[in-house]
Every structure is written in structure tokens, then in C-alpha cells.
Coordinates of C-alpha atoms in Angstrom, one line a residue:
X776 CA 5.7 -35.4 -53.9
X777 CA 5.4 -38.8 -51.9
X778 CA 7.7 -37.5 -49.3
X779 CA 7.7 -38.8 -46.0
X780 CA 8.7 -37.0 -42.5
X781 CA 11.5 -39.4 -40.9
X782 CA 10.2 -39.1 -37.1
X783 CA 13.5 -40.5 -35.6
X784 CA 15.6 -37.4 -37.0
X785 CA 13.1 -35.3 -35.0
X786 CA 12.8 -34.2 -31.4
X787 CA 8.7 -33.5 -30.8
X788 CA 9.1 -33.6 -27.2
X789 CA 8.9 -30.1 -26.6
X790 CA 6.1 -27.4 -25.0
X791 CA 7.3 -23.8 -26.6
X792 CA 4.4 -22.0 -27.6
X793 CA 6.7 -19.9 -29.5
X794 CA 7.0 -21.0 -33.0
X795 CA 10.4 -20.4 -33.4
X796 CA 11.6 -22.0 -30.1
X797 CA 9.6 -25.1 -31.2
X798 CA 11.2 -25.7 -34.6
X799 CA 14.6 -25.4 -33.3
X800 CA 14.0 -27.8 -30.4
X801 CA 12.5 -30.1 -33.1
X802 CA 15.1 -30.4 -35.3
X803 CA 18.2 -30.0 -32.5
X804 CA 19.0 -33.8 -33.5
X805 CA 18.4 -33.2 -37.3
X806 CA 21.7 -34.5 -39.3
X807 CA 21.8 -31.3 -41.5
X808 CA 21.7 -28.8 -37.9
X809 CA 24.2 -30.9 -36.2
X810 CA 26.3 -30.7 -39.1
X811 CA 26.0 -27.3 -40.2
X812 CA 26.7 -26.1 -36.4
X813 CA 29.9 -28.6 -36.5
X814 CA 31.0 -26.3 -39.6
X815 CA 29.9 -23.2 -37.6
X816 CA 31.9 -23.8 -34.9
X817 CA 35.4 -24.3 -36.3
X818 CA 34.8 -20.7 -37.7
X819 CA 34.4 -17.3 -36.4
X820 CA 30.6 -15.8 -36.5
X821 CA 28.3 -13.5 -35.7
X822 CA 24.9 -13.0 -35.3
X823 CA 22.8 -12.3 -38.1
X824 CA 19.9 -9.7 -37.3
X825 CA 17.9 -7.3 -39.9
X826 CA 18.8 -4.0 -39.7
X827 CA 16.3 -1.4 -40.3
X828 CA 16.7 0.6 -43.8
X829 CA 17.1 3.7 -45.3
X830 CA 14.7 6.0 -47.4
X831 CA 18.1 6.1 -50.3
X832 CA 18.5 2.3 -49.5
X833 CA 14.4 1.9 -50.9
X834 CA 14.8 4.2 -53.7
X835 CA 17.7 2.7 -55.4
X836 CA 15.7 -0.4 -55.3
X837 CA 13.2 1.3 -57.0
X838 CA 15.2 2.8 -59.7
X839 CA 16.5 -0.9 -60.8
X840 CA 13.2 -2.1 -61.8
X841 CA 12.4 -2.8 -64.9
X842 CA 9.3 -1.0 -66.1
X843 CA 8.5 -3.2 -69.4
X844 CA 9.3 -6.9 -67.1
X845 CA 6.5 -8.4 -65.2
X846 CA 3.8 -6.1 -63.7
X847 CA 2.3 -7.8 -60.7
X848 CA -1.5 -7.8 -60.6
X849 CA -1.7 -4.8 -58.5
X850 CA 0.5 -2.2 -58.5
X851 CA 2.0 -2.0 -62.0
X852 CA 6.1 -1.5 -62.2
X853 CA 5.9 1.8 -63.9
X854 CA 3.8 3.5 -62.1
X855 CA 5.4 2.8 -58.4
X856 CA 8.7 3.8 -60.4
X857 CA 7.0 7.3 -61.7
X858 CA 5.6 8.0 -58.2
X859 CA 8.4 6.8 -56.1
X860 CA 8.9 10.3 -54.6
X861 CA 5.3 10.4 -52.9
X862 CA 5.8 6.7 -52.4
X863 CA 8.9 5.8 -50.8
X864 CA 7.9 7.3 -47.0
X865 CA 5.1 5.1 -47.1
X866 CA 7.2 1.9 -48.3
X867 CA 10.2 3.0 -45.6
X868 CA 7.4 2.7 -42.5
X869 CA 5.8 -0.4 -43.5
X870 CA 9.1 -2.3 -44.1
X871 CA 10.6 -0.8 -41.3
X872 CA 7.6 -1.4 -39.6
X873 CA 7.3 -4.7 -40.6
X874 CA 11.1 -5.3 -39.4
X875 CA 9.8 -4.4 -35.7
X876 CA 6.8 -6.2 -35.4
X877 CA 8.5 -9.6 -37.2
X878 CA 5.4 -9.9 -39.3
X879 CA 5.7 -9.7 -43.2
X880 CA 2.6 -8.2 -45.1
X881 CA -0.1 -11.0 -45.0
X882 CA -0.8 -8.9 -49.1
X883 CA 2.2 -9.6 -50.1
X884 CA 2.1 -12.9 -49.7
X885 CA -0.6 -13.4 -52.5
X886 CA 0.8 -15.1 -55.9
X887 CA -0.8 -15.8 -59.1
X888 CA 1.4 -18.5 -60.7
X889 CA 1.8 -18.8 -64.3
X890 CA 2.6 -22.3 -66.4
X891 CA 6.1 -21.7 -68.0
X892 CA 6.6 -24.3 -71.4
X893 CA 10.5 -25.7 -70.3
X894 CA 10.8 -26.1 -73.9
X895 CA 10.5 -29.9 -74.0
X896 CA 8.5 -32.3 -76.5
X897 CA 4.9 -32.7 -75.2
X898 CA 3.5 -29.1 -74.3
X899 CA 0.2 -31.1 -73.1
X900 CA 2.1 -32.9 -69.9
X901 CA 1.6 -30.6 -66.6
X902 CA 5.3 -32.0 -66.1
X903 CA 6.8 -30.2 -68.9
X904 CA 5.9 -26.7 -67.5
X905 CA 7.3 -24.5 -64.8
X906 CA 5.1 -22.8 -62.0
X907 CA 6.6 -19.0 -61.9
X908 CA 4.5 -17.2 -59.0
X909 CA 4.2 -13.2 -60.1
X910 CA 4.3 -11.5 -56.9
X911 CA 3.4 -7.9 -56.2
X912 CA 5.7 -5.5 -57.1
X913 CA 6.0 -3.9 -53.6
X914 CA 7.0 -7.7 -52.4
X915 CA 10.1 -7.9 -54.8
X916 CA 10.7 -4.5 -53.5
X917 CA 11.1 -5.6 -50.0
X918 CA 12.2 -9.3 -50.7
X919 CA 15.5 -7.4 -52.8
X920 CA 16.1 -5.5 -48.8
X921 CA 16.3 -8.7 -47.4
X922 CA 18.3 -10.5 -49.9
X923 CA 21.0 -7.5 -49.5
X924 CA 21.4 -8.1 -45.6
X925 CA 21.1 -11.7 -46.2
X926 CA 23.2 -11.9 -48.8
X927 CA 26.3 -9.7 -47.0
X928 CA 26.1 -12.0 -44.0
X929 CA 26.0 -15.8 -45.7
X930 CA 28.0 -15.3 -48.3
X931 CA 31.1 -16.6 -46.5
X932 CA 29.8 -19.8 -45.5
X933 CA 28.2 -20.6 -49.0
X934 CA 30.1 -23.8 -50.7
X935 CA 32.7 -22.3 -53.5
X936 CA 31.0 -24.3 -56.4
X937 CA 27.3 -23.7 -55.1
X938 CA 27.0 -21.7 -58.6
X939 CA 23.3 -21.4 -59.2
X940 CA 21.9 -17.9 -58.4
X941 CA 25.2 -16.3 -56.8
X942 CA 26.8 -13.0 -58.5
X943 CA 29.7 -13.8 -60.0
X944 CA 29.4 -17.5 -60.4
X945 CA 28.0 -19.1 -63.4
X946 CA 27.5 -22.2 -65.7
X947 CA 30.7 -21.7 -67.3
X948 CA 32.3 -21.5 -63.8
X949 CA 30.9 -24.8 -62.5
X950 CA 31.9 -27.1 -65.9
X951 CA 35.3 -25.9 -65.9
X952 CA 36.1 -26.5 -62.0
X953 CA 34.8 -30.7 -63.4
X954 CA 36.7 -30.1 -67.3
X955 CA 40.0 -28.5 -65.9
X956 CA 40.8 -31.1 -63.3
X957 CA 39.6 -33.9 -65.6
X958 CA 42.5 -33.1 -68.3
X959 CA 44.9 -32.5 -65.2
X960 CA 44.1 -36.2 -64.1
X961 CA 44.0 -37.5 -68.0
X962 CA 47.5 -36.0 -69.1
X963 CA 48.8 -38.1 -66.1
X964 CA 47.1 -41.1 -67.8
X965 CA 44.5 -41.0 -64.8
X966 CA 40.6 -41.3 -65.0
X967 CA 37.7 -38.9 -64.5
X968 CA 34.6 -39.8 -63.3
X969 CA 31.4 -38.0 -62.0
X970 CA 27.6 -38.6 -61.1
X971 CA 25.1 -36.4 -62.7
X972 CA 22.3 -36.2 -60.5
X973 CA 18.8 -33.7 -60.9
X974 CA 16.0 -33.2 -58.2
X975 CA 12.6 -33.7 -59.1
X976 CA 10.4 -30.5 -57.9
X977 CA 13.7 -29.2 -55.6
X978 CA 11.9 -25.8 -54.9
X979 CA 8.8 -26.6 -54.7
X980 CA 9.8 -29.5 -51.6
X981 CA 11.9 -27.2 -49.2
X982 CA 10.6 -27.5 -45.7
X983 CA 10.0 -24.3 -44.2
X984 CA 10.5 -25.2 -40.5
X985 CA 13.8 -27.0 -41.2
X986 CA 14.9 -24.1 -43.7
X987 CA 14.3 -21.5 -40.3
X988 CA 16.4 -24.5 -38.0
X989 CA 19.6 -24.3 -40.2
X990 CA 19.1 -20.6 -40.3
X991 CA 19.4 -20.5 -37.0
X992 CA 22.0 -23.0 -37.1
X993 CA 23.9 -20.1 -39.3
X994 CA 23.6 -17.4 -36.6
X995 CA 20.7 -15.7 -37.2
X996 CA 19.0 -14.0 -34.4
X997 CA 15.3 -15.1 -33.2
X998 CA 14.1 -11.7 -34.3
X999 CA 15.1 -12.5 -37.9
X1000 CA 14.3 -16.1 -37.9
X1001 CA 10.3 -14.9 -36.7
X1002 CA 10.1 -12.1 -40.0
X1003 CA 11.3 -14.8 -42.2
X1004 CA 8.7 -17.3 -40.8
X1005 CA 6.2 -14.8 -41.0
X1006 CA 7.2 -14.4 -44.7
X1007 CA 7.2 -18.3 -45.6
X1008 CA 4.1 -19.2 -43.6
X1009 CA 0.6 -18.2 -45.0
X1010 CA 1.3 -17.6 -48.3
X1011 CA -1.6 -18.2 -50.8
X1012 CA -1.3 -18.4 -54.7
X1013 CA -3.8 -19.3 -57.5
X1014 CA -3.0 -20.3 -61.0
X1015 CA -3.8 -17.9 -63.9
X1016 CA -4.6 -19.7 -67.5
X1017 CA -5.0 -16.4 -70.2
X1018 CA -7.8 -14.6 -68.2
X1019 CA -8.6 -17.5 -66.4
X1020 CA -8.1 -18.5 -62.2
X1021 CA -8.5 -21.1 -60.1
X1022 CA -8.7 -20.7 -56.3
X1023 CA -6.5 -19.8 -54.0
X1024 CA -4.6 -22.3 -51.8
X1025 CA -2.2 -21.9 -49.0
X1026 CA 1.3 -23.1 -50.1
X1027 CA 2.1 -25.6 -47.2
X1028 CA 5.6 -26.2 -48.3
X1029 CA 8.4 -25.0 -50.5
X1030 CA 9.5 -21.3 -52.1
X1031 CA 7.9 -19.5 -54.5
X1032 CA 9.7 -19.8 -58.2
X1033 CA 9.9 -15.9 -59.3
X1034 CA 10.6 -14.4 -56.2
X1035 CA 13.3 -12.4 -55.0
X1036 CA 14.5 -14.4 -52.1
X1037 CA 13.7 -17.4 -53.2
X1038 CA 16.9 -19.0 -54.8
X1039 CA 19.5 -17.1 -52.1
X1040 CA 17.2 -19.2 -49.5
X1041 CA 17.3 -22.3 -51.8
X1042 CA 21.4 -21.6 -51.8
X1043 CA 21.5 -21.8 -47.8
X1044 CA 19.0 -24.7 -47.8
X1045 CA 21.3 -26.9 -50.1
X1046 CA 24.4 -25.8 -48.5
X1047 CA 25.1 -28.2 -46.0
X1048 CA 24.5 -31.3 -48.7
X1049 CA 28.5 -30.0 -49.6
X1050 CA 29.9 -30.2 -45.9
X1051 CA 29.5 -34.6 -46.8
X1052 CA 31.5 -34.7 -49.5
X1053 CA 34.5 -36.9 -48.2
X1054 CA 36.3 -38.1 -51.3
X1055 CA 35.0 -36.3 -53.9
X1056 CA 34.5 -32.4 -55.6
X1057 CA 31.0 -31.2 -56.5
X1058 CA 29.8 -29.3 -59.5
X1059 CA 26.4 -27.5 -58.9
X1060 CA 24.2 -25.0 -61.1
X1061 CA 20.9 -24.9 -59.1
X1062 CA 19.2 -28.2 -58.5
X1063 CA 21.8 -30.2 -60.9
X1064 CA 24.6 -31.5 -58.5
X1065 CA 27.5 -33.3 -59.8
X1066 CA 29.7 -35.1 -58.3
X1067 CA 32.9 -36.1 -59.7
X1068 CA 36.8 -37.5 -58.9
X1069 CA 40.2 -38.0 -60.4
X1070 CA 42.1 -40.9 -59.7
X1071 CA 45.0 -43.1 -61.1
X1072 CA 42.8 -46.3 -60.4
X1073 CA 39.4 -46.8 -62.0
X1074 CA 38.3 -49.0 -59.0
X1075 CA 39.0 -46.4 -56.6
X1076 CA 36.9 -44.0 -58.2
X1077 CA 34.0 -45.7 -58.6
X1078 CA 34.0 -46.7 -55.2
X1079 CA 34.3 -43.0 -54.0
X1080 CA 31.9 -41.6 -56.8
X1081 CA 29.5 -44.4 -55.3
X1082 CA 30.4 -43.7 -51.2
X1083 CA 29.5 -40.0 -51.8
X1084 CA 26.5 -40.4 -54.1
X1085 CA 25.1 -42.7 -51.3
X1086 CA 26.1 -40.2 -48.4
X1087 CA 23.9 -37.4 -51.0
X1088 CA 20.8 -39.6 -51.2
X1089 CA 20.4 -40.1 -47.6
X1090 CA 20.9 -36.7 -47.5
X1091 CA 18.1 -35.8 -50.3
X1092 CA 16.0 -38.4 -48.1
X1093 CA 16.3 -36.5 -44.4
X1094 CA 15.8 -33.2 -46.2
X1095 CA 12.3 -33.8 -47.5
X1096 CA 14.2 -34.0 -50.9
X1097 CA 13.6 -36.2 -54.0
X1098 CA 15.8 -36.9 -56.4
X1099 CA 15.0 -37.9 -60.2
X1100 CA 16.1 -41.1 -60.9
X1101 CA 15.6 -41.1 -64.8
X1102 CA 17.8 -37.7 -64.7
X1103 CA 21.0 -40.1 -62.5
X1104 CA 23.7 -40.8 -65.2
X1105 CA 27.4 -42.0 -65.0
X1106 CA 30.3 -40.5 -66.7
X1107 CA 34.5 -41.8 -66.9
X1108 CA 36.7 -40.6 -68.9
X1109 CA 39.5 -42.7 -69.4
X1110 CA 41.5 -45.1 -71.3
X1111 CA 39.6 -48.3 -70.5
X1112 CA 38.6 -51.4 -71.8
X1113 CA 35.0 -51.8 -71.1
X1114 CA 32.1 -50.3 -70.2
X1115 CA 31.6 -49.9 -66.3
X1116 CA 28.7 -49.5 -63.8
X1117 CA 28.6 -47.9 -60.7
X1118 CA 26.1 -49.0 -57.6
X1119 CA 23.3 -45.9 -56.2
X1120 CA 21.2 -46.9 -53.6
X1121 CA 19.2 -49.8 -55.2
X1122 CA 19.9 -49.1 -58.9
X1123 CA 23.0 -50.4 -61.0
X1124 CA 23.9 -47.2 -63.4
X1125 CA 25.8 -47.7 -66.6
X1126 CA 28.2 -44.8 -67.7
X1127 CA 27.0 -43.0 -70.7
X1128 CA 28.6 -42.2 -73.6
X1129 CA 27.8 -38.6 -73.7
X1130 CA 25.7 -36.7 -71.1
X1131 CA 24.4 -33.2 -71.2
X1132 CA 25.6 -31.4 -68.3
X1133 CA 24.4 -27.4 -67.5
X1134 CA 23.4 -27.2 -71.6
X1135 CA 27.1 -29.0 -72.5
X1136 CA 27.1 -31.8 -74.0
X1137 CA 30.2 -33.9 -72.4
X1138 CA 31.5 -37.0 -74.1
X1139 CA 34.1 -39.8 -72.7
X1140 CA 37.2 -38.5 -74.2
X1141 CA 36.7 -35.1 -73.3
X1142 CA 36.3 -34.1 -77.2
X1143 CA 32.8 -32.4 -77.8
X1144 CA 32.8 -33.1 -81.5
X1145 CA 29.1 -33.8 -80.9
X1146 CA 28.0 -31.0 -79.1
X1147 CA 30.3 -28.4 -81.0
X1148 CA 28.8 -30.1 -84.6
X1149 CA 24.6 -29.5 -83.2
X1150 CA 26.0 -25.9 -82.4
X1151 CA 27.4 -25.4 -85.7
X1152 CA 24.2 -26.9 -87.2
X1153 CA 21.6 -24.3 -85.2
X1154 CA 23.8 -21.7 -86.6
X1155 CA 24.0 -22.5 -90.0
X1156 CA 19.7 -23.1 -89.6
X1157 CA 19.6 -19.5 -88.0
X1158 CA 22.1 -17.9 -90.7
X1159 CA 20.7 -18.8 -93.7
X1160 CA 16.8 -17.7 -92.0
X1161 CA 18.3 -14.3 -91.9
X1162 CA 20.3 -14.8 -95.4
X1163 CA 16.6 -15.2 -96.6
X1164 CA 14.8 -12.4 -95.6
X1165 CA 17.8 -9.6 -95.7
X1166 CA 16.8 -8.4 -99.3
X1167 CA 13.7 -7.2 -97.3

């Protein structure tokens, strides 16, 4: 990913022999730690530490798998789910087990990733496909325990609009905290503006020792912050073509697309890009982050659609980050009479007329004549497919 480590953000003056010890003290001066603890300590909070679990707690797990959905390359789903009942003793202990002695299974940790078409135009470019690790079926099992106890302890200090991979938020939910307070600002004969911006490879570039320092950061307990290093570090995964593998080779950096735990873990990782935001609201779904204003003056918002996109790209920089600058476009919507720019980093961006955010296709004026004409369009290809073949 042509990323490079910023040694001044970094404190490498330290002897801890313990892992954990060391990769706090080396990030104590780390922009994203000092800020998320700023956030921490205006609130009330506890300390986060895994509890051990319950043989009911494993077996309704169990019971939520889907038999017919992705058998890992061991263990197939149906059978683990047919012989839970001699099963589930054994899987309580080594979790449990596993808890006490901070070490996730070193077997669990294996992956055999699979290309995924993203359903773009060239299926022969590497770039067009998506690497989705299948992991053993006992490994979603126990990543789902720890996303339950993760899950009930972060979920307060989540950002409100981090929408991607959160029950109860959505798409829909992230386009209409942008659409509703556009038509607020353009009823008062205001302007709308926003940023589209999309990270290039955001999963695959998380750094696992500054993912455990904001963790910590967050409250969670050394205990905890050891089993979840154990389960980042030594992981090994292999590509699979039809019948076909390669080697295996340690992943050195990032999360595993497919997992469990994966996205609640990208969530807390992204988090603290939100705590920045001075003068502007942020739309997010994922790795697509928006950010967008309402003002009465057109100048105004550019400059604080511009002062916040800058904070975010230093951000994406110190977090090992990298943002896809053919994917950075410019929308305002507002009665104007010319085209305007705004200034990111080193690049001038011109607003578009229409842009494409979350699967919408968003124009100027707020109309979606376009977008609602291609849907009618698909439909009327897909209705009169099925008009032809119902006689059958």
C-alpha cells in the first residue's frame, strides 16, 4: 500500500518486554490516543474485560448458523450444528480456556481467501475483486462471543452516523441524516455542500498495534487487550482459485474481510476520525465517509468543507490510512451562478454534477430524475424477462 510509519507520532523509547506494555508506551503521543482519551475523559467509563461464557451462551450461537452459507475447510456448518450436543462442552473449555490463558487458537487463525468479482467492468484486473478470508467455522463461533461483549461495552462511544456494520443503522439511515438537512438549509435559500471521500484497501491497512493502543485508550483491560493481540497476530491465509492454492503467508497487517469481528473492530478503529470534525456533519457507510455542511454563504462552506477534509487527510495519513483520490468528488447544492472548486491537500476538485453516493445517485438540485429514470429502466429490463418466460 506505499504506506509509511511517521516516526515523530511514536514513542520507541521504551524496554517492556510485554507486548502489550510496549505498544501502548509507543503510541502514548499518537494524535488518535491522545484524542480518543480527551473524549474518554469528559465521560463516565469502565473497564472493559471478557467475561467467561456460558454453555447456553455457545449453543444459541450455534443454532444461528446457517447450514447451506459458507462451510469452512474443516469443520462443515451442518455437521457442528447436528452434533452440537456432544460438541458444545468441548467448545465451552477451549474458549473459556482460551479467555484465561489470553491466547486465541493458533488453528483458527488459518484463512483461505477467496477473489470476490465487485461487479465492475474488467473481471481480469486483480483490483476489481475483493479478498473474502473463509475462516473455520469454530472461529466465527467464537469471534460472534467476542463481538457480543464487545459490542455491549463500545457501543456508547461509537459516532451516531458511523453506519456501516452497526444493527440498526443502515444506508438509508446515513443519506437521509445528508438529504434532510440539505432541504432544511435549501427552503431557507441556503447551500449544501459535502465531500465524498473512499479509502483505497481500508481493511486490509489497519495497524494492529495501534488498533490494541486505542483499545486501550477505550478502557479495555490488559487481559483483553493480550487475547485480542493474540487473535490479530500470527494469522496465516492462502488464496484458493477453483481447487487451486497458493502458500500460506502471515498477514502482517490489517483484518480479515469475512470474519466475525472484523468490521465491529474496523468501527472502533475509524471512530476517533469523527471526534475532528469542527465545522462540519459526517455521513459514513463503511469505508465511504462524507462530509458535508449547510450554510447561508457559499464561501463559508467551502472553506469549512475544505478545513475538515484537510483535518481527515492528515488523519488517514497518521493512521497508516490511504485514501483514493480518483474516488474524492465535490457536491453543492444551491442556487449559484457557476461552477465552484474546493482546495484538498494538493489537488483542486471541481463539484460534480451528480455523484453516486452509498448506491444513490445524488444530483445538484436535490431532484434524482436520473437515478429514479436508470431504476425505472432495470425494472422494466427485468419485467418484461419474466413477461417472457411466464407462459412456461
Amino acid at each position: 500500500m506505499n504506506i509509511d510509519e511517521n516516526r515523530l507520532l511514536i514513542n520507541e523509547n521504551n524496554d517492556f518486554d510485554d507486548p502489550v506494555n510496549h505498544i501502548i508506551k509507543k503510541f502514548e503521543i499518537h494524535p488518535s490516543i491522545l484524542l480518543i482519551k480527551e473524549k474518554m475523559d469528559r465521560e463516565q467509563i469502565n473497564v472493559f474485560s471478557f467475561s467467561k461464557v456460558r454453555f447456553s451462551d455457545i449453543e444459541k450461537e450455534i443454532k444461528k448458523f446457517d447450514s447451506n452459507k459458507g462451510n469452512s475447510y474443516n469443520i462443515p456448518t451442518k455437521i457442528l450444528k447436528e452434533c452440537s450436543s456432544s460438541t458444545i462442552s468441548m467448545l465451552h473449555n477451549i474458549f473459556n480456556n482460551a479467555l484465561s490463558t489470553s491466547d486465541y487458537p493458533s488453528e483458527l487463525k488459518l484463512a483461505n481467501v477467496t477473489p470476490v468479482f465487485k461487479k465492475k467492468n474488467d473481471r481480469l484486473d486483480k483490483n476489481n475483486y475483493r479478498p473474502i478470508s473463509v475462516l473455520p467455522i469454530v472461529s466465527k463461533l467464537f469471534e460472534r462471543l467476542m463481538e457480543i461483549q464487545i459490542n455491549s461495552y463500545i457501543g456508547d462511544f461509537l459516532y451516531p452516523y458511523l453506519c456501516g456494520y452497526r444493527k440498526g443503522f443502515s444506508t438509508q439511515q446515513a443519506l437521509l441524516s445528508l438529504i434532510e438537512k440539505w432541504k432544511v438549509s435549501l427552503d431557507n435559500n441556503g447551500f449544501g455542500g459535502a465531500i465524498l471521500m473512499d479509502l483505497s484497501k481500508a481493511f486490509d491497512t489497519i495497524n494492529h498495534e495501534l488498533l490494541i493502543a486505542k483499545l486501550s485508550a477505550y478502557g479495555f483491560d490488559k487481559s483483553s487487550l493480550q487475547f485480542l493481540l493474540s487473535y490479530l497476530k500470527n494469522r496465516f491465509q492462502r488464496t484458493k482459485v477453483c481447487n487451486a492454492f497458493n502458500s500460506w503467508s502471515e498477514l502482517l497487517c490489517g483484518l480479515p474481510q469475512g470474519s466475525v469481528l472484523a468490521p465491529l473492530l474496523f468501527n472502533i478503529y475509524l471512530n476517533d476520525l469523527f471526534f475532528l470534525t469542527e465545522t462540519t456533519n459526517v455521513c459514513n457507510f463503511a469505508d465511504d465517509t462524507t462530509f458535508f455542511v449547510c450554510d447561508l454563504d457559499l464561501n463559508s462552506l467551502l472553506v469549512n468543507l475544505e478545513h475538515d477534509a484537510s483535518l481527515a487527510m492528515e488523519w488517514f495519513e497518521y493512521n497508516y490510512m490511504k485514501l483514493n483520490n480518483d474516488k474524492c468528488h465535490l457536491i453543492v447544492s444551491g442556487h449559484k451562478f457557476e461552477n465552484v472548486w474546493a482546495k484538498i491537500g494538493n489537488c483542486k476538485i471541481w463539484e460534480s454534477k451528480e455523484q453516486t453516493l452509498l448506491g444513490v445517485g445524488i444530483d445538484r438540485k436535490l431532484k434524482f430524475d436520473d437515478y429514479v429514470f436508470n431504476l425505472c429502466k432495470k425494472a422494466s429490463r427485468i419485467f418484461f424477462a419474466l413477461a417472457g418466460v411466464s407462459y412456461y
